[in-house]
Amino acid sequence: MKNKKMKIARVEADVSQENLADLVGVTRQTINLIEAGNYNPSLKLCTAICKALNKTLDDLFWEE
């Protein structure tokens, strides 16, 4: 399942995939795979992404 919430939050924060990747210590390809729903990130990576985008785990990763 695509992670539209994460992509929307990233775009709203005016952060590119590459910038977000640099902030959390992964490659741009990893961010792309997460947004495309083709990669299951670790809890550590999820929390780092949330901090970088000023969001909670529920905001970005909880499925409704």
XYZ file of N, CA, C and O in Angstrom, residues 5-63:
236
model
N 0.315 9.439 2.956
C 0.420 10.381 4.082
C 1.840 10.924 4.202
O 2.039 12.113 4.425
N 2.807 10.049 4.059
C 4.196 10.480 4.176
C 4.569 11.408 3.020
O 5.208 12.446 3.233
N 4.144 11.064 1.816
C 4.461 11.896 0.662
C 3.816 13.273 0.794
O 4.456 14.294 0.532
N 2.566 13.309 1.207
C 1.872 14.589 1.384
C 2.572 15.434 2.439
O 2.805 16.628 2.236
N 2.933 14.823 3.568
C 3.619 15.559 4.638
C 4.960 16.087 4.146
O 5.349 17.223 4.461
N 5.673 15.293 3.360
C 6.973 15.717 2.834
C 6.814 16.893 1.887
O 7.553 17.878 1.967
N 5.839 16.812 0.998
C 5.611 17.888 0.029
C 5.152 19.158 0.750
O 5.610 20.261 0.437
N 4.251 19.013 1.733
C 3.784 20.171 2.494
C 4.924 20.851 3.247
O 4.916 22.066 3.432
N 5.896 20.048 3.688
C 7.052 20.596 4.400
C 8.105 21.135 3.437
O 9.144 21.639 3.865
N 7.841 21.014 2.130
C 8.759 21.471 1.087
C 10.127 20.803 1.221
O 11.172 21.457 1.173
N 10.090 19.484 1.400
C 11.305 18.683 1.545
C 11.331 17.672 0.402
O 10.360 16.958 0.176
N 12.441 17.614 -0.305
C 12.574 16.640 -1.385
C 12.878 15.259 -0.802
O 13.256 15.125 0.360
N 12.710 14.244 -1.629
C 13.067 12.895 -1.182
C 14.536 12.846 -0.789
O 14.894 12.223 0.211
N 15.370 13.493 -1.556
C 16.805 13.487 -1.274
C 17.121 14.196 0.042
O 17.923 13.705 0.840
N 16.474 15.337 0.285
C 16.701 16.056 1.543
C 16.235 15.239 2.740
O 16.912 15.185 3.769
N 15.062 14.620 2.619
C 14.560 13.792 3.710
C 15.492 12.615 3.961
O 15.802 12.296 5.110
N 15.960 12.014 2.895
C 16.891 10.893 3.026
C 18.151 11.321 3.779
O 18.623 10.608 4.672
N 18.678 12.486 3.437
C 19.868 12.997 4.131
C 19.582 13.233 5.611
O 20.421 12.933 6.466
N 18.402 13.765 5.911
C 18.036 14.055 7.299
C 17.948 12.797 8.162
O 18.271 12.832 9.346
N 17.500 11.690 7.556
C 17.293 10.469 8.339
C 18.355 9.398 8.105
O 18.303 8.326 8.711
N 19.316 9.683 7.230
C 20.452 8.774 7.058
C 20.204 7.566 6.166
O 20.738 6.484 6.425
N 19.360 7.746 5.131
C 19.138 6.673 4.163
C 19.314 7.253 2.757
O 19.619 8.429 2.608
N 19.102 6.424 1.748
C 19.206 6.914 0.373
C 17.858 7.453 -0.102
O 16.809 7.110 0.452
N 17.905 8.234 -1.154
C 16.670 8.743 -1.759
C 15.810 7.578 -2.247
O 14.589 7.606 -2.161
N 16.467 6.529 -2.726
C 15.739 5.362 -3.216
C 14.916 4.717 -2.094
O 13.805 4.231 -2.341
N 15.449 4.716 -0.880
C 14.716 4.153 0.260
C 13.446 4.950 0.527
O 12.372 4.376 0.727
N 13.562 6.281 0.510
C 12.383 7.131 0.714
C 11.369 6.863 -0.394
O 10.161 6.726 -0.133
N 11.829 6.751 -1.630
C 10.946 6.461 -2.752
C 10.233 5.124 -2.561
O 9.024 5.010 -2.798
N 10.957 4.110 -2.136
C 10.364 2.792 -1.930
C 9.325 2.807 -0.809
O 8.286 2.147 -0.909
N 9.584 3.552 0.260
C 8.616 3.666 1.361
C 7.341 4.328 0.851
O 6.232 3.838 1.102
N 7.495 5.435 0.136
C 6.322 6.143 -0.385
C 5.543 5.292 -1.388
O 4.316 5.392 -1.468
N 6.243 4.451 -2.140
C 5.598 3.591 -3.131
C 4.968 2.346 -2.498
O 4.240 1.608 -3.160
N 5.264 2.119 -1.221
C 4.718 0.956 -0.537
C 5.486 -0.322 -0.794
O 4.990 -1.422 -0.567
N 6.734 -0.188 -1.240
C 7.551 -1.357 -1.565
C 8.659 -1.628 -0.554
O 9.554 -2.421 -0.824
N 8.609 -0.962 0.582
C 9.640 -1.137 1.612
C 8.989 -0.940 2.965
O 8.232 0.017 3.164
N 9.252 -1.846 3.884
C 8.710 -1.765 5.229
C 9.808 -1.228 6.155
O 10.695 -1.974 6.549
N 9.758 0.059 6.501
C 10.838 0.651 7.292
C 10.817 0.165 8.738
O 9.762 -0.209 9.272
N 11.982 0.198 9.359
C 12.086 -0.158 10.775
C 11.414 0.924 11.624
O 11.180 2.046 11.154
N 11.128 0.594 12.854
C 10.543 1.574 13.768
C 11.495 2.753 13.960
O 11.064 3.914 14.002
N 12.786 2.478 14.007
C 13.782 3.541 14.153
C 13.720 4.515 12.974
O 13.743 5.731 13.161
N 13.606 3.985 11.767
C 13.514 4.834 10.582
C 12.186 5.591 10.564
O 12.146 6.777 10.244
N 11.109 4.929 10.940
C 9.801 5.599 11.004
C 9.838 6.791 11.953
O 9.346 7.875 11.615
N 10.418 6.611 13.131
C 10.471 7.715 14.095
C 11.375 8.832 13.590
O 11.072 10.009 13.785
N 12.454 8.496 12.913
C 13.339 9.523 12.358
C 12.604 10.335 11.286
O 12.732 11.565 11.237
N 11.842 9.669 10.442
C 11.066 10.358 9.412
C 10.034 11.272 10.063
O 9.866 12.423 9.656
N 9.359 10.774 11.077
C 8.361 11.583 11.789
C 8.986 12.830 12.398
O 8.433 13.929 12.275
N 10.119 12.683 13.024
C 10.800 13.841 13.619
C 11.207 14.838 12.539
O 11.051 16.042 12.710
N 11.719 14.348 11.426
C 12.164 15.228 10.340
C 11.000 16.002 9.728
O 11.173 17.141 9.299
N 9.808 15.398 9.727
C 8.641 16.037 9.123
C 7.707 16.656 10.164
O 6.639 17.156 9.823
N 8.115 16.586 11.444
C 7.324 17.142 12.547
C 5.920 16.533 12.586
O 4.926 17.240 12.705
N 5.874 15.209 12.480
C 4.615 14.456 12.520
C 4.742 13.326 13.520
O 5.838 12.986 13.964
N 3.612 12.709 13.864
C 3.624 11.553 14.758
C 3.599 10.266 13.932
O 3.292 10.287 12.736
N 3.885 9.150 14.599
C 3.788 7.857 13.923
C 2.369 7.641 13.403
O 2.172 7.150 12.291
N 1.375 8.003 14.209
C -0.019 7.861 13.778
C -0.298 8.692 12.530
O -1.011 8.254 11.634
N 0.246 9.905 12.485
C 0.029 10.781 11.333
C 0.500 10.146 10.026
O -0.156 10.266 8.996
N 1.646 9.488 10.070
C 2.266 9.011 8.833
C 2.132 7.521 8.555
O 2.116 7.103 7.399
N 2.042 6.696 9.603
C 2.143 5.264 9.375
C 0.952 4.434 9.847
O 0.914 3.237 9.609
N -0.006 5.041 10.520
C -1.156 4.266 10.993
C -2.171 4.142 9.872
O -2.595 5.132 9.296
N -2.555 2.904 9.585
C -3.562 2.661 8.551
C -4.943 2.792 9.156
O -5.187 2.305 10.247
